[in-house]
Amino acid sequence: LEFRRVLFRSVNTATNVGALTVFLPAGAVLLGLGAAMALCNISGSLIGARLAIGRGSGFVRRVFLVVVAALVASLLWKVLHHP
């Protein structure tokens, strides 16, 4: 299991570095937006982990179901009202 995790992370890092190698010289990378997204991702992960540990699996399950229901409703709305 640990080997697979290391392998997947290595492949992911390699593809990210490859993409930056191609797109950065072309000026197609928005570094400010990427930095803001990284900060939001880190803070959301920390908040989510603390909430999950503090409130337990029942809370995580309810949040997950609400998010999935919202995504399904959004998709249905788009399909039915934007032909």
mmCIF file of C-alpha atoms in Angstrom:
data_model
loop_
_atom_site.group_PDB
_atom_site.id
_atom_site.type_symbol
_atom_site.label_atom_id
_atom_site.label_comp_id
_atom_site.label_asym_id
_atom_site.label_seq_id
_atom_site.Cartn_x
_atom_site.Cartn_y
_atom_site.Cartn_z
ATOM 1 C CA LEU A 1 0.000 0.000 0.000
ATOM 2 C CA GLU A 2 2.801 2.417 0.883
ATOM 3 C CA PHE A 3 4.623 1.674 -2.378
ATOM 4 C CA ARG A 4 1.496 2.478 -4.391
ATOM 5 C CA ARG A 5 1.010 5.743 -2.534
ATOM 6 C CA VAL A 6 4.597 6.782 -3.210
ATOM 7 C CA LEU A 7 4.298 5.716 -6.848
ATOM 8 C CA PHE A 8 1.052 7.652 -7.393
ATOM 9 C CA ARG A 9 2.446 10.778 -5.756
ATOM 10 C CA SER A 10 5.616 10.539 -7.827
ATOM 11 C CA VAL A 11 3.670 10.187 -11.063
ATOM 12 C CA ASN A 12 1.395 13.081 -10.102
ATOM 13 C CA THR A 13 4.380 15.287 -9.282
ATOM 14 C CA ALA A 14 6.113 14.338 -12.533
ATOM 15 C CA THR A 15 3.047 15.233 -14.619
ATOM 16 C CA ASN A 16 2.689 18.548 -12.792
ATOM 17 C CA VAL A 17 6.340 19.410 -13.376
ATOM 18 C CA GLY A 18 5.989 18.385 -17.021
ATOM 19 C CA ALA A 19 2.950 20.596 -17.476
ATOM 20 C CA LEU A 20 4.715 23.563 -15.867
ATOM 21 C CA THR A 21 7.762 22.960 -18.075
ATOM 22 C CA VAL A 22 5.574 23.241 -21.161
ATOM 23 C CA PHE A 23 3.085 25.932 -20.168
ATOM 24 C CA LEU A 24 5.161 28.274 -17.976
ATOM 25 C CA PRO A 25 7.464 29.491 -20.775
ATOM 26 C CA ALA A 26 4.403 30.058 -22.958
ATOM 27 C CA GLY A 27 2.913 32.379 -20.331
ATOM 28 C CA ALA A 28 -0.155 30.189 -19.980
ATOM 29 C CA VAL A 29 0.069 29.782 -16.186
ATOM 30 C CA LEU A 30 -1.737 32.135 -13.801
ATOM 31 C CA LEU A 31 0.645 31.957 -10.834
ATOM 32 C CA GLY A 32 -1.356 34.291 -8.592
ATOM 33 C CA LEU A 33 -4.533 32.293 -9.080
ATOM 34 C CA GLY A 34 -2.633 29.045 -8.527
ATOM 35 C CA ALA A 35 -1.157 30.354 -5.267
ATOM 36 C CA ALA A 36 -4.575 31.489 -4.046
ATOM 37 C CA MET A 37 -6.055 28.104 -4.923
ATOM 38 C CA ALA A 38 -3.223 26.312 -3.094
ATOM 39 C CA LEU A 39 -3.801 28.384 0.065
ATOM 40 C CA CYS A 40 -7.546 27.729 -0.056
ATOM 41 C CA ASN A 41 -6.922 24.012 -0.613
ATOM 42 C CA ILE A 42 -4.583 23.817 2.385
ATOM 43 C CA SER A 43 -6.882 25.773 4.697
ATOM 44 C CA GLY A 44 -9.929 23.777 3.569
ATOM 45 C CA SER A 45 -8.084 20.526 4.209
ATOM 46 C CA LEU A 46 -7.097 21.617 7.700
ATOM 47 C CA ILE A 47 -10.599 22.818 8.576
ATOM 48 C CA GLY A 48 -12.198 19.706 7.087
ATOM 49 C CA ALA A 49 -9.861 17.345 8.923
ATOM 50 C CA ARG A 50 -10.477 19.070 12.242
ATOM 51 C CA LEU A 51 -14.251 19.011 11.702
ATOM 52 C CA ALA A 52 -14.190 15.340 10.704
ATOM 53 C CA ILE A 53 -12.135 14.373 13.756
ATOM 54 C CA GLY A 54 -14.135 16.555 16.122
ATOM 55 C CA ARG A 55 -17.650 15.733 14.929
ATOM 56 C CA GLY A 56 -17.215 12.171 13.714
ATOM 57 C CA SER A 57 -18.283 10.047 10.783
ATOM 58 C CA GLY A 58 -21.990 10.891 11.066
ATOM 59 C CA PHE A 59 -21.230 14.536 10.377
ATOM 60 C CA VAL A 60 -18.982 13.650 7.432
ATOM 61 C CA ARG A 61 -21.699 11.407 5.988
ATOM 62 C CA ARG A 62 -24.350 14.148 6.248
ATOM 63 C CA VAL A 63 -22.094 16.770 4.647
ATOM 64 C CA PHE A 64 -21.213 14.342 1.853
ATOM 65 C CA LEU A 65 -24.872 13.587 1.142
ATOM 66 C CA VAL A 66 -25.790 17.285 1.110
ATOM 67 C CA VAL A 67 -22.971 18.082 -1.325
ATOM 68 C CA VAL A 68 -23.900 15.172 -3.621
ATOM 69 C CA ALA A 69 -27.576 16.190 -3.557
ATOM 70 C CA ALA A 70 -26.624 19.782 -4.423
ATOM 71 C CA LEU A 71 -24.473 18.601 -7.336
ATOM 72 C CA VAL A 72 -27.249 16.346 -8.654
ATOM 73 C CA ALA A 73 -29.784 19.181 -8.349
ATOM 74 C CA SER A 74 -27.440 21.572 -10.138
ATOM 75 C CA LEU A 75 -26.835 19.103 -12.943
ATOM 76 C CA LEU A 76 -30.566 18.420 -13.346
ATOM 77 C CA TRP A 77 -31.289 22.139 -13.416
ATOM 78 C CA LYS A 78 -28.702 22.695 -16.134
ATOM 79 C CA VAL A 79 -29.947 19.776 -18.218
ATOM 80 C CA LEU A 80 -33.626 20.682 -17.935
ATOM 81 C CA HIS A 81 -33.380 24.478 -18.278
ATOM 82 C CA HIS A 82 -30.500 24.958 -20.688
ATOM 83 C CA PRO A 83 -31.120 22.790 -23.746
#
